[in-house]
Every structure is written in C-alpha cells, then in structure tokens.
Amino acid sequence: DAGITQSPRHKVTETGTPVTLRCHQTENHRYMYWYRQDPGHGLRLIHYSYGVKDTDKGEVSDGYSVSRSKTEDFLLTLESATSSQTSVYFCAITPGGSGTEAFFGQGTRLTVV
Amino acid sequence: GEDVEQSLFLSVREGDSSVINCTYTDSSSTYLYWYKQEPGAGLQLLTYIFSNMDMKQDQRLTVLLNKKDKHLSLRIADTQTGDSAIYFCAVPKSGYNKLIFGAGTRLAVHP
C-alpha cells in the first residue's frame, strides 16, 4: 500500500456537468500522475505534477485540468464532461523520482451519460 | 506508431509457459517495468529490469531485454489460473518525467 487514495471510486454524471476527482497521498512524494485506462489503449497520461503548483500536460490532456495546491492532493477536473471521458481513471506516484517505479491508486470508474 | 506496443491477447494452457512481448521506440537508460492488473484493481509492479541487463529471473518470471531491437519480453513459467490478468510493459520516456505504458496484454489461462 503506497498510501494513495482516490475518491470517489465510482461516479455517474451527466454530459456537460463538471466533475472533480481527487487523489490523496500520505507520503509527501513530489511526482503525481493522472492516467485514464480504456480498452485497447492501455494507460494514457492526462496530466502530471512535479510539485505544488507545478503541473504539465500528458498525451491526452484536452478537456481536463488539474490542480495541486498541497503536496498530498492532486485534483483532476473535467470542466464539462463528455461521453468520450467515460473511463477508469488512475492516480499514480513515483517515489523514486520521475520515470521510476509507479504506485497506483485503486482507480475511479467514471461514467458520463 | 505508438511509443510502446504490445499484443492485446494471449491464451495459454495451465502449466505451459507464457511469453508476453513488448516493443518500444524510445527509452531513457533506466529501468523498464512489467505491471500486472487483476480484474477491478489497480496496477501492481510485477518485475523490472535495468537497461544495462539482458535478462533477469525472479522465480517463475524471466524478463529479457534486447536493447538493439528495443524489445522487452516477460516469460511466465508453469502458468497458473491465478496468472490470468492484464500485463503492461512500461518504459520511461527519454527527456520526460513520465512512464509510457503499452496497451496491455490480457492473459487467459485455461485448463
């Protein structure tokens, strides 16, 4: 257990509504990541953070924003949810630094109807 | 093409060996990883290999790395039903603060 908690674990929302997913870690690690998992695509990086208020885009960042105002929390926001954002979202940390072994949360299953 | 490629599905008989392959286009000189995901769960690190190694063995698992061909493989000996899962290879992208994952190979083990 790497001390990563994602909330909520499941959510159903309507198209056009804003949604925020939370990732909380207890170990004060610098690097945190948001991935989405879709069949046939594996895990794709949405955004990542390398410190408080330091974030950068991943490969599928359109339609998503992130914030990191505290070391322990990394928030992912869908400003206006679309059906294409129905997915399973995973948060990860890399305690050893960037590009090292990643530890994952349990995932959030988001359905946009 | 994709940075990291894997075949999507592998079916093996219980007791046989499984070989899951991964090819990549770019990697920094650090570790390369194999992750396992069981149904409804997050990813768990299964094993890894450092980029200056050709082979690593860990009980039933053997990882082979061919840096020249940018090819990574995971062999599971004596495959059991409990090995049924999705297996992801992950490669650090050179110059970036991130791991790049393959699409995952779903391993199905049948009697």
XYZ file of N, CA and C in Angstrom:
672
model
N 0.848 -1.199 0.000
C 0.000 0.000 0.000
C 0.881 1.246 0.000
N 0.835 2.027 -1.054
C 1.667 3.218 -1.168
C 0.965 4.436 -0.606
N -0.134 4.263 0.102
C -0.804 5.379 0.735
C -1.505 6.285 -0.236
N -2.042 5.737 -1.317
C -2.763 6.531 -2.302
C -4.251 6.223 -2.193
N -5.039 7.257 -2.090
C -6.487 7.103 -2.005
C -7.130 7.931 -3.092
N -7.999 7.310 -3.871
C -8.749 8.033 -4.884
C -10.207 8.140 -4.450
N -10.799 9.293 -4.739
C -12.217 9.456 -4.444
C -12.870 10.332 -5.507
N -14.115 10.011 -5.866
C -14.844 8.819 -5.462
C -14.313 7.583 -6.188
N -14.750 6.403 -5.832
C -14.352 5.187 -6.540
C -15.235 4.948 -7.763
N -16.470 5.391 -7.669
C -17.398 5.284 -8.796
C -18.205 6.579 -8.877
N -18.482 6.983 -10.121
C -19.337 8.163 -10.305
C -20.027 8.080 -11.652
N -21.301 8.438 -11.628
C -22.080 8.590 -12.853
C -22.500 10.045 -12.928
N -22.243 10.671 -14.055
C -22.580 12.081 -14.199
C -23.191 12.333 -15.560
N -23.803 13.477 -15.704
C -24.450 13.811 -16.972
C -23.519 14.629 -17.853
N -23.697 14.478 -19.131
C -22.932 15.261 -20.097
C -23.075 16.754 -19.808
N -21.942 17.437 -19.830
C -21.953 18.884 -19.631
C -21.731 19.329 -18.197
N -21.736 18.404 -17.271
C -21.530 18.787 -15.863
C -20.046 18.740 -15.518
N -19.617 19.565 -14.566
C -18.220 19.497 -14.120
C -18.037 18.345 -13.131
N -16.873 17.750 -13.175
C -16.561 16.635 -12.288
C -15.136 16.802 -11.782
N -14.932 16.570 -10.503
C -13.574 16.615 -9.941
C -13.277 15.301 -9.252
N -12.139 14.731 -9.625
C -11.647 13.514 -8.996
C -10.451 13.890 -8.119
N -10.373 13.200 -6.990
C -9.320 13.543 -6.032
C -8.363 12.384 -5.843
N -7.080 12.723 -5.780
C -6.054 11.751 -5.433
C -5.321 12.271 -4.211
N -5.247 11.461 -3.191
C -4.620 11.857 -1.939
C -3.518 10.867 -1.595
N -2.346 11.395 -1.265
C -1.229 10.540 -0.845
C -0.768 10.963 0.541
N -0.228 10.015 1.259
C 0.145 10.269 2.657
C 1.654 10.383 2.846
N 2.434 10.237 1.770
C 3.893 10.131 1.903
C 4.655 11.367 1.434
N 3.964 12.410 1.014
C 4.623 13.651 0.578
C 5.572 13.468 -0.604
N 5.194 12.602 -1.524
C 6.019 12.420 -2.719
C 5.783 13.550 -3.699
N 6.839 13.841 -4.439
C 6.804 15.017 -5.319
C 5.984 14.772 -6.591
N 6.194 13.596 -7.200
C 5.599 13.348 -8.513
C 4.268 12.622 -8.378
N 3.254 13.173 -9.032
C 1.931 12.540 -9.072
C 1.397 12.603 -10.499
N 0.568 11.619 -10.843
C 0.127 11.467 -12.229
C -1.351 11.081 -12.271
N -2.012 11.533 -13.338
C -3.350 11.045 -13.649
C -3.314 10.340 -14.995
N -3.822 9.088 -15.009
C -3.945 8.308 -16.223
C -5.411 7.951 -16.420
N -5.754 7.685 -17.669
C -7.035 7.063 -17.947
C -6.768 5.733 -18.639
N -7.624 4.764 -18.345
C -7.477 3.438 -18.920
C -8.704 3.101 -19.745
N -8.462 2.771 -21.010
C -9.523 2.408 -21.934
C -9.114 1.151 -22.683
N -10.067 0.293 -22.975
C -9.750 -0.960 -23.697
C -9.010 -0.662 -25.000
N -7.927 -1.404 -25.217
C -7.161 -1.242 -26.449
C -6.165 -0.110 -26.425
N -6.245 0.730 -25.401
C -5.331 1.870 -25.312
C -4.414 1.788 -24.104
N -4.693 0.902 -23.205
C -3.872 0.828 -22.009
C -4.026 2.076 -21.170
N -2.952 2.486 -20.558
C -2.957 3.688 -19.730
C -2.378 4.843 -20.521
N -3.098 5.948 -20.535
C -2.620 7.151 -21.211
C -2.547 8.282 -20.201
N -1.450 8.990 -20.262
C -1.209 10.046 -19.286
C -2.013 11.290 -19.623
N -2.730 11.810 -18.628
C -3.558 13.005 -18.813
C -2.769 14.252 -18.405
N -2.370 14.280 -17.153
C -1.557 15.361 -16.604
C -0.653 14.768 -15.533
N 0.397 15.485 -15.222
C 1.227 15.076 -14.100
C 1.712 16.325 -13.358
N 2.221 16.075 -12.171
C 2.690 17.174 -11.331
C 4.046 16.812 -10.742
N 4.930 17.795 -10.689
C 6.249 17.573 -10.103
C 6.482 18.469 -8.902
N 5.390 18.945 -8.316
C 5.472 19.719 -7.093
C 4.233 20.572 -6.941
N 4.126 21.219 -5.790
C 2.973 22.096 -5.540
C 2.945 23.192 -6.600
N 1.807 23.307 -7.223
C 1.541 24.293 -8.283
C 2.355 24.048 -9.563
N 3.077 22.948 -9.634
C 3.847 22.608 -10.833
C 3.196 21.422 -11.531
N 2.575 21.708 -12.674
C 1.905 20.637 -13.405
C 2.248 20.745 -14.887
N 2.016 19.661 -15.602
C 2.276 19.675 -17.042
C 1.319 18.707 -17.716
N 1.156 18.910 -19.016
C 0.211 18.094 -19.767
C 0.829 16.770 -20.162
N -0.056 15.770 -20.238
C 0.330 14.487 -20.793
C -0.150 14.378 -22.221
N -0.357 13.165 -22.677
C -0.699 12.941 -24.086
C -2.176 13.123 -24.411
N -3.055 13.089 -23.391
C -4.500 13.221 -23.656
C -5.102 14.251 -22.707
N -4.564 15.448 -22.701
C -4.954 16.453 -21.712
C -6.184 17.290 -22.101
N -6.596 17.251 -23.359
C -7.729 18.082 -23.783
C -8.987 17.724 -22.996
N -9.655 18.756 -22.465
C -10.887 18.544 -21.705
C -10.665 18.319 -20.227
N -9.400 18.323 -19.809
C -9.058 18.092 -18.408
C -8.187 19.235 -17.884
N -8.360 19.519 -16.606
C -7.435 20.418 -15.921
C -7.079 19.800 -14.585
N -5.979 20.247 -14.014
C -5.525 19.707 -12.733
C -5.115 20.857 -11.821
N -5.083 20.514 -10.544
C -4.553 21.477 -9.583
C -3.847 20.728 -8.473
N -2.803 21.363 -7.955
C -2.054 20.786 -6.843
C -1.652 21.932 -5.925
N -2.529 22.213 -4.981
C -2.278 23.300 -4.038
C -1.586 22.795 -2.776
N -1.617 21.483 -2.573
C -0.923 20.861 -1.449
C -0.182 19.634 -1.959
N 0.918 19.300 -1.329
C 1.689 18.142 -1.767
C 0.848 16.878 -1.816
N -0.039 16.712 -0.850
C -0.746 15.449 -0.716
C -1.941 15.281 -1.642
N -2.415 16.355 -2.256
C -3.626 16.249 -3.079
C -3.381 16.688 -4.514
N -3.865 15.870 -5.444
C -3.766 16.174 -6.872
C -5.168 15.985 -7.437
N -5.770 17.073 -7.881
C -7.157 17.047 -8.333
C -7.228 17.066 -9.853
N -8.121 16.249 -10.390
C -8.375 16.210 -11.828
C -9.796 16.694 -12.062
N -9.958 17.698 -12.912
C -11.280 18.267 -13.180
C -11.639 18.129 -14.646
N -12.845 17.640 -14.861
C -13.442 17.651 -16.189
C -14.403 18.839 -16.180
N -14.061 19.863 -16.904
C -14.840 21.112 -16.819
C -16.267 20.917 -17.308
N -16.426 20.122 -18.364
C -17.746 19.862 -18.943
C -17.688 18.439 -19.506
N -18.131 17.497 -18.701
C -17.929 16.085 -19.035
C -18.602 15.710 -20.355
N -17.915 14.856 -21.104
C -18.456 14.308 -22.348
C -18.433 12.784 -22.279
N -19.208 12.151 -23.138
C -19.284 10.686 -23.110
C -17.931 10.046 -23.406
N -17.098 10.740 -24.171
C -15.772 10.186 -24.500
C -14.842 10.154 -23.277
N -15.258 10.811 -22.213
C -14.471 10.795 -20.994
C -14.908 9.691 -20.023
N -15.874 8.898 -20.446
C -16.200 7.688 -19.693
C -14.980 6.779 -19.712
N -14.484 6.448 -18.533
C -13.224 5.719 -18.461
C -12.971 5.316 -17.014
N -11.874 4.613 -16.825
C -11.367 4.372 -15.478
C -10.133 5.242 -15.301
N -10.115 6.016 -14.239
C -9.034 6.966 -14.007
C -8.164 6.482 -12.854
N -6.855 6.478 -13.104
C -5.907 6.055 -12.090
C -4.966 7.199 -11.744
N -4.742 7.333 -10.470
C -3.716 8.225 -9.960
C -2.481 7.390 -9.643
N -1.300 7.967 -9.825
C -0.069 7.256 -9.512
C 0.942 8.213 -8.908
N 1.872 7.653 -8.166
C 3.017 8.399 -7.648
C 4.275 7.642 -8.029
N 5.389 8.352 -8.089
C 6.687 7.714 -8.335
C 7.640 8.177 -7.239
N 7.681 7.439 -6.141
C 8.502 7.866 -5.001
C 9.972 8.029 -5.320
N 10.452 7.290 -6.311
C 11.867 7.346 -6.656
C 12.226 8.470 -7.608
N 11.251 9.266 -7.972
C 11.517 10.336 -8.914
C 10.853 10.073 -10.251
N 11.031 10.997 -11.175
C 10.358 10.871 -12.461
C 10.850 9.655 -13.220
N 9.922 8.978 -13.900
C 10.273 7.836 -14.726
C 10.661 6.593 -13.967
N 10.433 6.560 -12.690
C 10.762 5.374 -11.880
C 9.496 4.587 -11.562
N 9.641 3.569 -10.735
C 8.522 2.697 -10.415
C 7.320 3.494 -9.942
N 6.178 3.205 -10.532
C 4.949 3.910 -10.182
C 4.080 3.045 -9.282
N 3.435 3.683 -8.325
C 2.448 3.040 -7.462
C 1.100 3.667 -7.778
N 0.099 2.811 -7.900
C -1.198 3.264 -8.377
C -2.260 3.210 -7.291
N -3.214 4.128 -7.411
C -4.418 4.039 -6.626
C -5.337 2.958 -7.172
N -6.477 2.776 -6.527
C -7.397 1.717 -6.914
C -8.254 2.083 -8.121
N -8.246 3.327 -8.511
C -8.990 3.728 -9.697
C -10.355 4.325 -9.380
N -10.806 5.171 -10.291
C -12.155 5.751 -10.231
C -12.845 5.432 -11.540
N -13.984 4.760 -11.431
C -14.733 4.443 -12.643
C -15.747 5.559 -12.865
N -15.566 6.307 -13.949
C -16.449 7.438 -14.271
C -17.282 7.107 -15.500
N -18.583 7.282 -15.355
C -19.496 7.086 -16.480
C -20.203 8.393 -16.759
N -20.128 8.854 -18.001
C -20.790 10.088 -18.408
C -21.957 9.706 -19.314
N -23.164 10.040 -18.861
C -24.362 9.623 -19.612
C -25.018 10.816 -20.306
N 3.919 5.559 -35.057
C 3.303 4.496 -34.281
C 3.360 4.797 -32.799
N 2.753 3.915 -32.030
C 2.724 4.085 -30.589
C 4.125 3.975 -30.023
N 4.359 4.619 -28.889
C 5.662 4.556 -28.247
C 5.961 3.168 -27.715
N 4.945 2.505 -27.187
C 5.097 1.177 -26.598
C 3.973 0.293 -27.142
N 4.342 -0.835 -27.731
C 3.341 -1.710 -28.342
C 3.368 -3.102 -27.738
N 2.186 -3.627 -27.544
C 2.014 -4.994 -27.058
C 0.873 -5.635 -27.827
N 0.925 -6.946 -27.966
C -0.247 -7.645 -28.477
C -1.307 -7.625 -27.388
N -2.578 -7.675 -27.773
C -3.655 -7.423 -26.834
C -4.135 -8.668 -26.096
N -3.854 -9.839 -26.642
C -4.452 -11.025 -26.054
C -3.534 -12.223 -26.205
N -3.482 -13.055 -25.144
C -2.710 -14.290 -25.173
C -3.479 -15.345 -24.393
N -3.626 -16.506 -24.982
C -4.305 -17.604 -24.314
C -3.338 -18.781 -24.184
N -3.208 -19.343 -22.985
C -2.293 -20.463 -22.767
C -2.988 -21.507 -21.907
N -2.443 -22.710 -21.998
C -2.960 -23.795 -21.172
C -2.237 -23.779 -19.830
N -2.969 -24.113 -18.805
C -2.392 -24.184 -17.464
C -1.183 -25.120 -17.471
N -0.084 -24.661 -16.882
C 1.142 -25.450 -16.836
C 2.130 -25.124 -17.941
N 1.652 -24.516 -19.015
C 2.545 -24.106 -20.099
C 3.236 -22.794 -19.733
N 4.205 -22.401 -20.570
C 4.852 -21.107 -20.397
C 4.109 -20.046 -21.211
N 4.092 -18.844 -20.671
C 3.508 -17.695 -21.367
C 4.636 -16.733 -21.707
N 4.575 -16.165 -22.895
C 5.549 -15.141 -23.270
C 4.784 -13.925 -23.779
N 4.992 -12.823 -23.097
C 4.338 -11.562 -23.458
C 5.413 -10.618 -23.977
N 5.177 -10.069 -25.143
C 6.180 -9.246 -25.808
C 5.808 -7.772 -25.812
N 6.834 -6.952 -25.867
C 6.652 -5.508 -25.854
C 7.754 -4.884 -26.701
N 7.403 -3.959 -27.558
C 8.409 -3.198 -28.296
C 8.217 -1.721 -27.998
N 9.306 -0.984 -28.001
C 9.232 0.432 -27.676
C 10.098 1.222 -28.646
N 9.821 2.509 -28.724
C 10.559 3.319 -29.690
C 11.621 4.186 -29.041
N 11.442 4.456 -27.747
C 12.333 5.419 -27.116
C 12.416 5.099 -25.642
N 13.562 5.223 -25.055
C 13.684 4.941 -23.632
C 14.897 5.657 -23.070
N 14.719 6.164 -21.885
C 15.894 6.645 -21.176
C 16.610 5.443 -20.580
N 17.830 5.622 -20.183
C 18.638 4.492 -19.695
C 18.404 4.264 -18.215
N 17.253 3.728 -17.907
C 16.949 3.416 -16.510
C 16.265 2.061 -16.468
N 15.225 1.955 -15.708
C 14.520 0.692 -15.571
C 13.370 0.587 -16.573
N 13.060 -0.653 -16.936
C 11.863 -0.955 -17.709
C 11.019 -1.896 -16.860
N 9.701 -1.737 -16.942
C 8.836 -2.370 -15.948
C 7.769 -3.258 -16.591
N 7.371 -4.259 -15.793
C 6.175 -5.026 -16.100
C 5.211 -4.897 -14.929
N 3.963 -4.530 -15.271
C 2.910 -4.405 -14.275
C 1.832 -5.437 -14.548
N 1.143 -5.823 -13.483
C 0.030 -6.772 -13.571
C -1.223 -6.103 -13.030
N -2.325 -6.272 -13.743
C -3.601 -5.734 -13.274
C -4.627 -6.850 -13.228
N -5.098 -7.128 -12.039
C -6.168 -8.109 -11.870
C -7.513 -7.404 -11.989
N -8.572 -8.142 -12.267
C -9.886 -7.522 -12.505
C -10.307 -6.595 -11.373
N -10.729 -5.393 -11.748
C -11.244 -4.441 -10.768
C -10.203 -3.805 -9.880
N -8.937 -4.002 -10.191
C -7.883 -3.487 -9.324
C -6.975 -2.532 -10.083
N -6.133 -1.846 -9.328
C -5.122 -1.006 -9.944
C -3.951 -1.842 -10.415
N -2.934 -1.193 -10.926
C -1.749 -1.894 -11.415
C -0.781 -2.134 -10.268
N -0.176 -3.313 -10.302
C 0.841 -3.659 -9.317
C 2.128 -3.977 -10.059
N 3.236 -3.483 -9.554
C 4.517 -3.801 -10.168
C 4.795 -5.292 -10.026
N 5.114 -5.925 -11.143
C 5.398 -7.356 -11.158
C 6.904 -7.607 -11.100
N 7.621 -6.959 -11.986
C 9.054 -7.080 -12.024
C 9.622 -5.945 -12.869
N 10.939 -5.848 -12.914
C 11.565 -4.787 -13.681
C 12.956 -5.267 -14.097
N 13.553 -4.545 -15.026
C 14.908 -4.858 -15.444
C 15.636 -3.548 -15.680
N 16.877 -3.508 -15.296
C 17.659 -2.313 -15.550
C 18.176 -2.360 -16.979
N 18.321 -1.208 -17.573
C 18.580 -1.143 -19.009
C 19.959 -1.683 -19.413
N 20.848 -1.906 -18.431
C 22.155 -2.470 -18.798
C 22.195 -3.989 -18.643
N 21.019 -4.590 -18.413
C 20.930 -6.041 -18.270
C 20.259 -6.642 -19.498
N 20.569 -7.915 -19.782
C 19.913 -8.640 -20.864
C 18.783 -9.515 -20.337
N 18.952 -9.992 -19.119
C 17.996 -10.947 -18.586
C 17.917 -10.785 -17.072
N 16.716 -11.007 -16.571
C 16.516 -11.043 -15.128
C 15.533 -12.159 -14.830
N 15.887 -12.997 -13.832
C 14.990 -14.087 -13.457
C 14.534 -13.882 -12.022
N 13.241 -14.093 -11.808
C 12.663 -13.917 -10.482
C 11.611 -14.995 -10.323
N 11.987 -16.115 -9.735
C 11.124 -17.287 -9.541
C 10.554 -17.728 -10.885
N 9.269 -17.666 -11.101
C 8.690 -18.139 -12.368
C 8.782 -17.105 -13.489
N 9.268 -15.924 -13.170
C 9.302 -14.846 -14.147
C 10.701 -14.665 -14.726
N 10.765 -14.510 -16.046
C 12.025 -14.180 -16.715
C 11.773 -12.988 -17.618
N 12.570 -11.954 -17.453
C 12.477 -10.776 -18.301
C 13.693 -10.770 -19.218
N 13.437 -10.587 -20.508
C 14.517 -10.472 -21.486
C 14.456 -9.091 -22.120
N 15.615 -8.483 -22.272
C 15.700 -7.170 -22.878
C 16.692 -7.192 -24.027
N 16.239 -6.797 -25.209
C 17.101 -6.643 -26.371
C 17.102 -5.155 -26.710
N 18.121 -4.461 -26.249
C 18.151 -3.012 -26.423
C 18.325 -2.622 -27.878
N 19.058 -3.425 -28.616
C 19.306 -3.105 -30.031
C 17.981 -3.085 -30.794
N 17.134 -4.082 -30.523
C 15.845 -4.166 -31.219
C 14.728 -3.464 -30.452
N 15.031 -2.912 -29.283
C 14.045 -2.258 -28.432
C 12.872 -3.209 -28.162
N 13.226 -4.384 -27.664
C 12.242 -5.424 -27.431
C 12.387 -5.949 -26.014
N 11.272 -6.022 -25.339
C 11.207 -6.490 -23.952
C 10.206 -7.639 -23.897
N 10.534 -8.684 -23.179
C 9.579 -9.787 -23.054
C 9.503 -10.265 -21.606
N 8.347 -10.832 -21.296
C 8.098 -11.408 -19.971
C 7.676 -12.854 -20.172
N 8.421 -13.753 -19.578
C 8.067 -15.169 -19.647
C 7.600 -15.623 -18.276
N 6.442 -16.272 -18.254
C 5.920 -16.846 -17.018
C 5.956 -18.355 -17.178
N 6.762 -19.008 -16.361
C 6.854 -20.465 -16.413
C 5.714 -21.088 -15.622
N 5.286 -22.298 -16.064
C 4.253 -23.036 -15.327
C 3.059 -22.134 -15.018
N 2.463 -21.580 -16.045
C 1.394 -20.597 -15.884
C 0.205 -21.209 -15.130
N -0.299 -20.457 -14.179
C -1.420 -20.889 -13.352
C -2.642 -20.007 -13.610
N -3.808 -20.488 -13.173
C -5.031 -19.701 -13.383
C -4.943 -18.362 -12.671
N -4.217 -18.308 -11.580
C -4.039 -17.048 -10.865
C -3.203 -16.039 -11.614
N -2.565 -16.459 -12.693
C -1.795 -15.535 -13.525
C -2.677 -14.813 -14.536
N -3.933 -15.209 -14.631
C -4.853 -14.537 -15.553
C -5.004 -13.086 -15.127
N -4.672 -12.182 -16.026
C -4.677 -10.748 -15.714
C -4.295 -9.998 -16.980
N -4.211 -8.684 -16.855
C -3.665 -7.864 -17.934
C -2.253 -7.464 -17.532
N -1.333 -7.605 -18.451
C 0.067 -7.294 -18.189
C 0.487 -6.099 -19.047
N 1.074 -5.113 -18.384
C 1.506 -3.899 -19.064
C 3.025 -3.778 -18.988
N 3.642 -3.443 -20.109
C 5.028 -3.014 -20.009
C 5.026 -1.490 -19.935
N 6.016 -0.949 -19.256
C 6.119 0.498 -19.068
C 7.565 0.912 -19.242
N 7.758 1.980 -19.995
C 9.101 2.436 -20.359
C 9.202 3.922 -20.052
N 10.253 4.360 -19.345
C 10.423 5.800 -19.126
C 10.746 6.481 -20.445
N 10.050 7.568 -20.702
C 10.281 8.267 -21.957
C 11.464 9.210 -21.795
N 12.406 9.104 -22.684
C 13.626 9.882 -22.599
C 13.320 11.374 -22.586
N 13.836 12.072 -21.593
C 13.667 13.508 -21.514
C 12.363 13.963 -20.887
N 11.504 13.061 -20.499
C 10.214 13.419 -19.913
C 10.057 12.799 -18.530
N 9.256 13.450 -17.713
C 9.043 12.968 -16.352
C 7.921 11.954 -16.294
N 7.957 10.904 -17.109
C 6.815 10.010 -17.099
C 7.164 8.637 -17.649
N 6.326 7.675 -17.232
C 6.360 6.344 -17.795
C 5.334 6.255 -18.913
N 5.697 5.586 -19.991
C 4.771 5.327 -21.081
C 4.377 3.863 -21.009
N 3.077 3.608 -21.015
C 2.560 2.247 -20.888
C 2.103 1.709 -22.233
N 2.280 0.415 -22.409
C 1.670 -0.258 -23.536
C 0.185 -0.434 -23.297
N -0.508 -0.951 -24.303
C -1.965 -1.107 -24.216
C -2.371 -2.252 -23.296
N -1.418 -3.110 -22.949
C -1.720 -4.221 -22.053
C -2.043 -5.487 -22.824
N -1.544 -6.606 -22.323
C -1.830 -7.923 -22.893
C -2.687 -8.696 -21.908
N -3.863 -9.087 -22.361
C -4.754 -9.874 -21.498
C -4.365 -11.334 -21.614
N -3.929 -11.905 -20.512
C -3.528 -13.316 -20.465
C -4.685 -14.142 -19.922
N -5.121 -15.101 -20.718
C -6.178 -16.021 -20.292
C -5.558 -17.400 -20.141
N -5.755 -18.013 -18.987
C -5.202 -19.334 -18.712
C -6.355 -20.326 -18.630
N -6.303 -21.362 -19.460
C -7.388 -22.337 -19.483
C -6.867 -23.724 -19.116
N -7.742 -24.585 -18.583
C -7.322 -25.921 -18.131
C -6.823 -26.776 -19.291
